[in-house]
């Protein structure tokens, strides 16, 4: 999802390699969690960082190799200050910093990434749900996979709006955590649907509900964002998707879902 005062235009066209993915076997003991005063988020360490970065590759495949869809990702767009919310391993911030060496890129998370970074990229350890204290506004704010990590999306979006330059962009890359089927064959009593429904109830108890991302459009409009657009993509979870593109997306999704589901169930 992106929101901006001007309509999106043409994007850059760097394409990722759609060769088969090989991932080391993951183990639950590789996962730890960082805890602040009122927030508990599963954070990936050791080998599990591999599938966090694999998820980044999955996003690239989903949008034709682009880091994002909004205009700041164009080669000629002058994004001077960029914020990456929930930076995780820092892979998105690092690649954006390499793409835009003239930009100052700040990644923020509860735990610092353990990666070498370009000179224009820095990481800060902080809770994005606490009051924002940035001294200068941003031209572009990016957020990815924060569903069920945010207790108050309206407050987050309001903070983003208040910390953007006039004409700045906010982009949210999120997923619907509830599984669906194109043909309606995935019924409510299916084991995987029941499992995610129970996870959703547990997340609500923890004040980290599964967020219906399209519902945020009204919130963004009320806060003052304009030219809001949504692009939906499909991530296959079955073993028989048609076409090489979706087969690779399935392989990524499978490698991410299995350890991720174990970690999520263990923490809840």
PDB file of C-alpha atoms in Angstrom:
ATOM      1  CA  UNK A   1       0.000   0.000   0.000  1.00  0.00           C
ATOM      2  CA  UNK A   2       1.310   3.443  -0.798  1.00  0.00           C
ATOM      3  CA  UNK A   3      -0.067   6.855  -0.032  1.00  0.00           C
ATOM      4  CA  UNK A   4       1.107  10.125  -1.490  1.00  0.00           C
ATOM      5  CA  UNK A   5       0.032  13.594  -2.652  1.00  0.00           C
ATOM      6  CA  UNK A   6       0.793  12.734  -6.282  1.00  0.00           C
ATOM      7  CA  UNK A   7      -0.094   9.682  -8.331  1.00  0.00           C
ATOM      8  CA  UNK A   8       2.562   6.970  -8.732  1.00  0.00           C
ATOM      9  CA  UNK A   9       4.378   6.961 -12.063  1.00  0.00           C
ATOM     10  CA  UNK A  10       6.774   4.566 -13.817  1.00  0.00           C
ATOM     11  CA  UNK A  11       8.989   2.392 -11.627  1.00  0.00           C
ATOM     12  CA  UNK A  12      12.495   0.949 -11.988  1.00  0.00           C
ATOM     13  CA  UNK A  13      12.864  -2.505 -13.572  1.00  0.00           C
ATOM     14  CA  UNK A  14      15.523  -4.578 -11.815  1.00  0.00           C
ATOM     15  CA  UNK A  15      14.526  -8.254 -11.921  1.00  0.00           C
ATOM     16  CA  UNK A  16      15.618 -10.933  -9.428  1.00  0.00           C
ATOM     17  CA  UNK A  17      16.872 -14.364 -10.341  1.00  0.00           C
ATOM     18  CA  UNK A  18      14.013 -16.883 -10.459  1.00  0.00           C
ATOM     19  CA  UNK A  19      16.253 -19.910  -9.944  1.00  0.00           C
ATOM     20  CA  UNK A  20      15.329 -22.565  -7.370  1.00  0.00           C
ATOM     21  CA  UNK A  21      15.844 -21.598  -3.734  1.00  0.00           C
ATOM     22  CA  UNK A  22      18.036 -23.687  -1.416  1.00  0.00           C
ATOM     23  CA  UNK A  23      17.621 -23.045   2.305  1.00  0.00           C
ATOM     24  CA  UNK A  24      19.348 -24.762   5.222  1.00  0.00           C
ATOM     25  CA  UNK A  25      17.107 -26.697   7.600  1.00  0.00           C
ATOM     26  CA  UNK A  26      15.788 -24.420  10.344  1.00  0.00           C
ATOM     27  CA  UNK A  27      15.390 -25.248  14.028  1.00  0.00           C
ATOM     28  CA  UNK A  28      13.220 -23.684  16.702  1.00  0.00           C
ATOM     29  CA  UNK A  29      16.182 -23.163  19.013  1.00  0.00           C
ATOM     30  CA  UNK A  30      17.574 -20.613  16.537  1.00  0.00           C
ATOM     31  CA  UNK A  31      14.714 -18.248  17.392  1.00  0.00           C
ATOM     32  CA  UNK A  32      14.791 -15.795  20.247  1.00  0.00           C
ATOM     33  CA  UNK A  33      12.641 -12.830  21.188  1.00  0.00           C
ATOM     34  CA  UNK A  34      13.260  -9.253  22.230  1.00  0.00           C
ATOM     35  CA  UNK A  35      11.080  -7.788  24.954  1.00  0.00           C
ATOM     36  CA  UNK A  36      10.467  -4.139  25.750  1.00  0.00           C
ATOM     37  CA  UNK A  37       8.158  -2.690  28.386  1.00  0.00           C
ATOM     38  CA  UNK A  38       4.967  -3.694  26.608  1.00  0.00           C
ATOM     39  CA  UNK A  39       5.986  -5.406  23.378  1.00  0.00           C
ATOM     40  CA  UNK A  40       7.037  -8.962  22.637  1.00  0.00           C
ATOM     41  CA  UNK A  41       8.105  -9.687  19.084  1.00  0.00           C
ATOM     42  CA  UNK A  42       9.689 -12.921  17.837  1.00  0.00           C
ATOM     43  CA  UNK A  43      13.080 -11.875  16.450  1.00  0.00           C
ATOM     44  CA  UNK A  44      15.121 -14.134  14.203  1.00  0.00           C
ATOM     45  CA  UNK A  45      18.734 -15.024  14.964  1.00  0.00           C
ATOM     46  CA  UNK A  46      21.280 -17.480  13.647  1.00  0.00           C
ATOM     47  CA  UNK A  47      20.105 -19.604  10.753  1.00  0.00           C
ATOM     48  CA  UNK A  48      16.554 -18.229  10.989  1.00  0.00           C
ATOM     49  CA  UNK A  49      17.789 -14.946   9.529  1.00  0.00           C
ATOM     50  CA  UNK A  50      18.141 -16.890   6.277  1.00  0.00           C
ATOM     51  CA  UNK A  51      14.382 -17.204   5.898  1.00  0.00           C
ATOM     52  CA  UNK A  52      13.839 -13.588   6.940  1.00  0.00           C
ATOM     53  CA  UNK A  53      16.057 -12.583   4.031  1.00  0.00           C
ATOM     54  CA  UNK A  54      14.332 -15.205   1.872  1.00  0.00           C
ATOM     55  CA  UNK A  55      11.092 -13.371   2.587  1.00  0.00           C
ATOM     56  CA  UNK A  56      12.737 -10.250   1.165  1.00  0.00           C
ATOM     57  CA  UNK A  57      13.466 -12.228  -2.006  1.00  0.00           C
ATOM     58  CA  UNK A  58       9.827 -13.332  -2.071  1.00  0.00           C
ATOM     59  CA  UNK A  59       8.705  -9.707  -1.985  1.00  0.00           C
ATOM     60  CA  UNK A  60      11.084  -8.873  -4.847  1.00  0.00           C
ATOM     61  CA  UNK A  61       9.654 -11.700  -6.934  1.00  0.00           C
ATOM     62  CA  UNK A  62       6.134 -10.506  -6.143  1.00  0.00           C
ATOM     63  CA  UNK A  63       6.660  -6.999  -7.561  1.00  0.00           C
ATOM     64  CA  UNK A  64       8.951  -7.674 -10.540  1.00  0.00           C
ATOM     65  CA  UNK A  65      12.201  -7.137  -8.692  1.00  0.00           C
ATOM     66  CA  UNK A  66      11.409  -3.717  -7.268  1.00  0.00           C
ATOM     67  CA  UNK A  67      12.215  -2.865  -3.663  1.00  0.00           C
ATOM     68  CA  UNK A  68       8.878  -1.056  -3.554  1.00  0.00           C
ATOM     69  CA  UNK A  69       6.206   0.309  -5.870  1.00  0.00           C
ATOM     70  CA  UNK A  70       6.060   4.005  -4.936  1.00  0.00           C
ATOM     71  CA  UNK A  71       7.981   6.729  -6.850  1.00  0.00           C
ATOM     72  CA  UNK A  72      10.901   7.023  -4.373  1.00  0.00           C
ATOM     73  CA  UNK A  73      12.161   3.749  -5.848  1.00  0.00           C
ATOM     74  CA  UNK A  74      12.664   5.355  -9.257  1.00  0.00           C
ATOM     75  CA  UNK A  75      16.258   6.129 -10.181  1.00  0.00           C
ATOM     76  CA  UNK A  76      15.585   9.832 -10.651  1.00  0.00           C
ATOM     77  CA  UNK A  77      13.458  10.400  -7.530  1.00  0.00           C
ATOM     78  CA  UNK A  78      15.302  12.612  -4.993  1.00  0.00           C
ATOM     79  CA  UNK A  79      14.600  10.833  -1.701  1.00  0.00           C
ATOM     80  CA  UNK A  80      16.952  12.507   0.785  1.00  0.00           C
ATOM     81  CA  UNK A  81      15.760  10.905   4.038  1.00  0.00           C
ATOM     82  CA  UNK A  82      14.211   7.435   4.271  1.00  0.00           C
ATOM     83  CA  UNK A  83      12.869   5.503   7.272  1.00  0.00           C
ATOM     84  CA  UNK A  84      12.494   1.712   7.344  1.00  0.00           C
ATOM     85  CA  UNK A  85      10.073   0.662  10.110  1.00  0.00           C
ATOM     86  CA  UNK A  86      10.737  -2.768  11.622  1.00  0.00           C
ATOM     87  CA  UNK A  87      13.940  -3.169   9.639  1.00  0.00           C
ATOM     88  CA  UNK A  88      14.580  -6.753  10.829  1.00  0.00           C
ATOM     89  CA  UNK A  89      17.852  -7.989   9.332  1.00  0.00           C
ATOM     90  CA  UNK A  90      18.216  -4.633   7.598  1.00  0.00           C
ATOM     91  CA  UNK A  91      18.241  -6.132   4.120  1.00  0.00           C
ATOM     92  CA  UNK A  92      15.684  -3.712   2.638  1.00  0.00           C
ATOM     93  CA  UNK A  93      17.378  -0.636   4.128  1.00  0.00           C
ATOM     94  CA  UNK A  94      20.787  -1.800   2.917  1.00  0.00           C
ATOM     95  CA  UNK A  95      19.609  -2.457  -0.637  1.00  0.00           C
ATOM     96  CA  UNK A  96      17.723   0.845  -0.782  1.00  0.00           C
ATOM     97  CA  UNK A  97      20.839   2.628   0.491  1.00  0.00           C
ATOM     98  CA  UNK A  98      22.883   1.004  -2.258  1.00  0.00           C
ATOM     99  CA  UNK A  99      20.250   1.985  -4.825  1.00  0.00           C
ATOM    100  CA  UNK A 100      20.188   5.582  -3.521  1.00  0.00           C
ATOM    101  CA  UNK A 101      23.698   6.416  -2.232  1.00  0.00           C
ATOM    102  CA  UNK A 102      22.703  10.078  -1.908  1.00  0.00           C
ATOM    103  CA  UNK A 103      19.886   9.229   0.540  1.00  0.00           C
ATOM    104  CA  UNK A 104      20.161   8.963   4.313  1.00  0.00           C
ATOM    105  CA  UNK A 105      18.468   5.674   5.244  1.00  0.00           C
ATOM    106  CA  UNK A 106      17.517   4.889   8.850  1.00  0.00           C
ATOM    107  CA  UNK A 107      16.293   1.447   9.903  1.00  0.00           C
ATOM    108  CA  UNK A 108      14.554   1.105  13.253  1.00  0.00           C
ATOM    109  CA  UNK A 109      13.732  -2.045  15.214  1.00  0.00           C
ATOM    110  CA  UNK A 110      13.709  -3.513  18.719  1.00  0.00           C
ATOM    111  CA  UNK A 111      16.988  -5.286  18.008  1.00  0.00           C
ATOM    112  CA  UNK A 112      19.988  -4.164  15.900  1.00  0.00           C
ATOM    113  CA  UNK A 113      20.759  -5.979  12.637  1.00  0.00           C
ATOM    114  CA  UNK A 114      24.123  -7.734  12.504  1.00  0.00           C
ATOM    115  CA  UNK A 115      25.035  -6.693   8.981  1.00  0.00           C
ATOM    116  CA  UNK A 116      27.646  -4.523   7.308  1.00  0.00           C
ATOM    117  CA  UNK A 117      26.021  -1.412   5.899  1.00  0.00           C
ATOM    118  CA  UNK A 118      26.775   1.269   3.318  1.00  0.00           C
ATOM    119  CA  UNK A 119      27.952   4.604   4.779  1.00  0.00           C
ATOM    120  CA  UNK A 120      24.537   6.195   4.170  1.00  0.00           C
ATOM    121  CA  UNK A 121      22.615   3.550   6.176  1.00  0.00           C
ATOM    122  CA  UNK A 122      22.270   3.534   9.972  1.00  0.00           C
ATOM    123  CA  UNK A 123      20.227   1.436  12.393  1.00  0.00           C
ATOM    124  CA  UNK A 124      18.554   2.576  15.600  1.00  0.00           C
ATOM    125  CA  UNK A 125      17.201   0.395  18.407  1.00  0.00           C
ATOM    126  CA  UNK A 126      13.831   1.744  19.472  1.00  0.00           C
ATOM    127  CA  UNK A 127      10.135   0.897  19.762  1.00  0.00           C
ATOM    128  CA  UNK A 128       8.234   2.425  16.846  1.00  0.00           C
ATOM    129  CA  UNK A 129       5.092   2.467  19.006  1.00  0.00           C
ATOM    130  CA  UNK A 130       6.693   4.914  21.425  1.00  0.00           C
ATOM    131  CA  UNK A 131       6.567   8.684  20.647  1.00  0.00           C
ATOM    132  CA  UNK A 132       8.618   9.564  17.584  1.00  0.00           C
ATOM    133  CA  UNK A 133      11.518  11.937  18.297  1.00  0.00           C
ATOM    134  CA  UNK A 134      13.136  12.366  14.887  1.00  0.00           C
ATOM    135  CA  UNK A 135      14.582  15.855  14.446  1.00  0.00           C
ATOM    136  CA  UNK A 136      13.996  16.000  10.675  1.00  0.00           C
ATOM    137  CA  UNK A 137      11.132  14.695   8.487  1.00  0.00           C
ATOM    138  CA  UNK A 138      11.414  11.943   5.895  1.00  0.00           C
ATOM    139  CA  UNK A 139      10.710  11.911   2.163  1.00  0.00           C
ATOM    140  CA  UNK A 140       9.793   8.239   2.277  1.00  0.00           C
ATOM    141  CA  UNK A 141       8.689   5.868   5.052  1.00  0.00           C
ATOM    142  CA  UNK A 142       8.661   2.131   4.362  1.00  0.00           C
ATOM    143  CA  UNK A 143       7.150  -0.651   6.459  1.00  0.00           C
ATOM    144  CA  UNK A 144       6.990  -4.365   5.780  1.00  0.00           C
ATOM    145  CA  UNK A 145       5.457  -7.359   7.579  1.00  0.00           C
ATOM    146  CA  UNK A 146       4.382  -5.472  10.703  1.00  0.00           C
ATOM    147  CA  UNK A 147       0.974  -7.146  10.821  1.00  0.00           C
ATOM    148  CA  UNK A 148       0.392  -8.499  14.336  1.00  0.00           C
ATOM    149  CA  UNK A 149       3.343  -6.427  15.593  1.00  0.00           C
ATOM    150  CA  UNK A 150       1.477  -3.120  15.956  1.00  0.00           C
ATOM    151  CA  UNK A 151      -1.088  -2.448  18.686  1.00  0.00           C
ATOM    152  CA  UNK A 152      -2.391   0.841  17.241  1.00  0.00           C
ATOM    153  CA  UNK A 153      -2.180   1.237  13.464  1.00  0.00           C
ATOM    154  CA  UNK A 154      -3.923   4.615  13.505  1.00  0.00           C
ATOM    155  CA  UNK A 155      -1.248   6.012  15.796  1.00  0.00           C
ATOM    156  CA  UNK A 156       1.505   4.539  13.622  1.00  0.00           C
ATOM    157  CA  UNK A 157       0.041   6.042  10.448  1.00  0.00           C
ATOM    158  CA  UNK A 158      -0.510   9.386  12.179  1.00  0.00           C
ATOM    159  CA  UNK A 159       3.125   9.418  13.316  1.00  0.00           C
ATOM    160  CA  UNK A 160       4.233   8.615   9.774  1.00  0.00           C
ATOM    161  CA  UNK A 161       2.088  11.432   8.367  1.00  0.00           C
ATOM    162  CA  UNK A 162       3.456  13.898  10.921  1.00  0.00           C
ATOM    163  CA  UNK A 163       7.042  12.930  10.069  1.00  0.00           C
ATOM    164  CA  UNK A 164       6.813  13.138   6.272  1.00  0.00           C
ATOM    165  CA  UNK A 165       7.871  16.087   4.156  1.00  0.00           C
ATOM    166  CA  UNK A 166       5.133  17.686   1.999  1.00  0.00           C
ATOM    167  CA  UNK A 167       4.712  15.309  -0.930  1.00  0.00           C
ATOM    168  CA  UNK A 168       6.348  12.445   0.957  1.00  0.00           C
ATOM    169  CA  UNK A 169       5.344   8.793   0.645  1.00  0.00           C
ATOM    170  CA  UNK A 170       4.300   6.051   3.052  1.00  0.00           C
ATOM    171  CA  UNK A 171       4.380   2.478   1.756  1.00  0.00           C
ATOM    172  CA  UNK A 172       3.162  -0.583   3.666  1.00  0.00           C
ATOM    173  CA  UNK A 173       4.064  -4.061   2.408  1.00  0.00           C
ATOM    174  CA  UNK A 174       1.898  -6.475   4.354  1.00  0.00           C
ATOM    175  CA  UNK A 175       0.170  -9.813   3.988  1.00  0.00           C
ATOM    176  CA  UNK A 176      -3.218 -11.203   4.899  1.00  0.00           C
ATOM    177  CA  UNK A 177      -2.299 -13.763   7.539  1.00  0.00           C
ATOM    178  CA  UNK A 178      -5.504 -15.747   7.020  1.00  0.00           C
ATOM    179  CA  UNK A 179      -5.180 -18.327   4.200  1.00  0.00           C
ATOM    180  CA  UNK A 180      -7.609 -18.181   1.265  1.00  0.00           C
ATOM    181  CA  UNK A 181      -8.345 -20.204  -1.870  1.00  0.00           C
ATOM    182  CA  UNK A 182      -9.296 -18.893  -5.301  1.00  0.00           C
ATOM    183  CA  UNK A 183     -11.993 -21.527  -5.803  1.00  0.00           C
ATOM    184  CA  UNK A 184     -13.436 -21.460  -2.286  1.00  0.00           C
ATOM    185  CA  UNK A 185     -12.270 -24.998  -1.525  1.00  0.00           C
ATOM    186  CA  UNK A 186     -10.493 -23.898   1.671  1.00  0.00           C
ATOM    187  CA  UNK A 187     -13.317 -24.218   4.191  1.00  0.00           C
ATOM    188  CA  UNK A 188     -13.431 -22.694   7.716  1.00  0.00           C
ATOM    189  CA  UNK A 189     -13.085 -26.162   9.264  1.00  0.00           C
ATOM    190  CA  UNK A 190      -9.855 -26.884   7.358  1.00  0.00           C
ATOM    191  CA  UNK A 191      -6.963 -27.537   9.751  1.00  0.00           C
ATOM    192  CA  UNK A 192      -4.775 -24.700   8.443  1.00  0.00           C
ATOM    193  CA  UNK A 193      -7.648 -22.189   8.618  1.00  0.00           C
ATOM    194  CA  UNK A 194      -8.507 -23.265  12.165  1.00  0.00           C
ATOM    195  CA  UNK A 195      -4.838 -22.986  13.131  1.00  0.00           C
ATOM    196  CA  UNK A 196      -4.526 -19.407  11.869  1.00  0.00           C
ATOM    197  CA  UNK A 197      -7.870 -18.492  13.408  1.00  0.00           C
ATOM    198  CA  UNK A 198      -6.563 -19.627  16.795  1.00  0.00           C
ATOM    199  CA  UNK A 199      -3.338 -17.696  16.217  1.00  0.00           C
ATOM    200  CA  UNK A 200      -5.450 -14.645  15.417  1.00  0.00           C
ATOM    201  CA  UNK A 201      -7.376 -14.991  18.681  1.00  0.00           C
ATOM    202  CA  UNK A 202      -4.127 -15.330  20.620  1.00  0.00           C
ATOM    203  CA  UNK A 203      -2.696 -12.258  18.879  1.00  0.00           C
ATOM    204  CA  UNK A 204      -5.804 -10.288  19.862  1.00  0.00           C
ATOM    205  CA  UNK A 205      -5.335 -11.300  23.500  1.00  0.00           C
ATOM    206  CA  UNK A 206      -1.772  -9.939  23.250  1.00  0.00           C
ATOM    207  CA  UNK A 207      -3.122  -6.681  21.743  1.00  0.00           C
ATOM    208  CA  UNK A 208      -1.420  -7.483  18.440  1.00  0.00           C
ATOM    209  CA  UNK A 209      -4.445  -8.370  16.312  1.00  0.00           C
ATOM    210  CA  UNK A 210      -4.158  -9.520  12.714  1.00  0.00           C
ATOM    211  CA  UNK A 211      -4.749  -6.294  10.779  1.00  0.00           C
ATOM    212  CA  UNK A 212      -6.966  -6.265   7.696  1.00  0.00           C
ATOM    213  CA  UNK A 213      -4.654  -4.038   5.656  1.00  0.00           C
ATOM    214  CA  UNK A 214      -7.281  -2.769   3.136  1.00  0.00           C
ATOM    215  CA  UNK A 215      -9.217  -1.421   6.127  1.00  0.00           C
ATOM    216  CA  UNK A 216      -6.332   1.006   6.678  1.00  0.00           C
ATOM    217  CA  UNK A 217      -7.306   2.946   3.546  1.00  0.00           C
ATOM    218  CA  UNK A 218     -10.032   4.799   5.447  1.00  0.00           C
ATOM    219  CA  UNK A 219      -7.611   5.487   8.295  1.00  0.00           C
ATOM    220  CA  UNK A 220      -5.053   6.940   5.886  1.00  0.00           C
ATOM    221  CA  UNK A 221      -7.684   9.101   4.223  1.00  0.00           C
ATOM    222  CA  UNK A 222      -8.942  10.412   7.564  1.00  0.00           C
ATOM    223  CA  UNK A 223      -5.410  11.314   8.622  1.00  0.00           C
ATOM    224  CA  UNK A 224      -4.777  13.230   5.399  1.00  0.00           C
ATOM    225  CA  UNK A 225      -3.059  10.944   2.900  1.00  0.00           C
ATOM    226  CA  UNK A 226      -4.184  11.180  -0.723  1.00  0.00           C
ATOM    227  CA  UNK A 227      -3.723   9.128  -3.912  1.00  0.00           C
ATOM    228  CA  UNK A 228      -3.804   5.885  -1.945  1.00  0.00           C
ATOM    229  CA  UNK A 229      -3.338   2.712  -3.994  1.00  0.00           C
ATOM    230  CA  UNK A 230      -3.309  -1.014  -3.221  1.00  0.00           C
ATOM    231  CA  UNK A 231      -1.614  -3.777  -5.208  1.00  0.00           C
ATOM    232  CA  UNK A 232      -2.531  -7.354  -4.312  1.00  0.00           C
ATOM    233  CA  UNK A 233      -0.347 -10.353  -5.171  1.00  0.00           C
ATOM    234  CA  UNK A 234      -0.829 -14.069  -4.540  1.00  0.00           C
ATOM    235  CA  UNK A 235       1.572 -16.259  -2.582  1.00  0.00           C
ATOM    236  CA  UNK A 236       0.792 -19.943  -3.283  1.00  0.00           C
ATOM    237  CA  UNK A 237       0.951 -22.299  -0.312  1.00  0.00           C
ATOM    238  CA  UNK A 238      -0.006 -25.481  -2.176  1.00  0.00           C
ATOM    239  CA  UNK A 239       2.457 -27.725  -4.001  1.00  0.00           C
ATOM    240  CA  UNK A 240       0.916 -27.441  -7.468  1.00  0.00           C
ATOM    241  CA  UNK A 241       0.969 -23.789  -8.608  1.00  0.00           C
ATOM    242  CA  UNK A 242       1.096 -23.257 -12.355  1.00  0.00           C
ATOM    243  CA  UNK A 243       4.094 -21.579 -13.979  1.00  0.00           C
ATOM    244  CA  UNK A 244       7.711 -21.227 -12.883  1.00  0.00           C
ATOM    245  CA  UNK A 245       7.097 -17.820 -11.286  1.00  0.00           C
ATOM    246  CA  UNK A 246       4.462 -19.145  -8.892  1.00  0.00           C
ATOM    247  CA  UNK A 247       6.419 -22.336  -8.244  1.00  0.00           C
ATOM    248  CA  UNK A 248       9.337 -20.237  -6.974  1.00  0.00           C
ATOM    249  CA  UNK A 249       6.957 -18.105  -4.911  1.00  0.00           C
ATOM    250  CA  UNK A 250       5.518 -21.310  -3.428  1.00  0.00           C
ATOM    251  CA  UNK A 251       9.004 -22.561  -2.566  1.00  0.00           C
ATOM    252  CA  UNK A 252       9.765 -19.289  -0.780  1.00  0.00           C
ATOM    253  CA  UNK A 253       6.413 -19.312   1.020  1.00  0.00           C
ATOM    254  CA  UNK A 254       6.866 -22.922   2.127  1.00  0.00           C
ATOM    255  CA  UNK A 255      10.369 -22.327   3.502  1.00  0.00           C
ATOM    256  CA  UNK A 256       9.112 -19.247   5.373  1.00  0.00           C
ATOM    257  CA  UNK A 257       5.793 -20.610   6.655  1.00  0.00           C
ATOM    258  CA  UNK A 258       7.032 -23.832   8.258  1.00  0.00           C
ATOM    259  CA  UNK A 259       9.662 -22.372  10.637  1.00  0.00           C
ATOM    260  CA  UNK A 260       7.643 -19.180  11.055  1.00  0.00           C
ATOM    261  CA  UNK A 261       4.572 -21.114  12.136  1.00  0.00           C
ATOM    262  CA  UNK A 262       6.623 -23.134  14.623  1.00  0.00           C
ATOM    263  CA  UNK A 263       8.109 -19.954  16.088  1.00  0.00           C
ATOM    264  CA  UNK A 264       4.711 -18.255  16.255  1.00  0.00           C
ATOM    265  CA  UNK A 265       3.042 -21.206  17.954  1.00  0.00           C
ATOM    266  CA  UNK A 266       5.930 -21.563  20.398  1.00  0.00           C
ATOM    267  CA  UNK A 267       5.798 -17.894  21.420  1.00  0.00           C
ATOM    268  CA  UNK A 268       2.014 -17.855  21.774  1.00  0.00           C
TER     269      UNK A 268
END
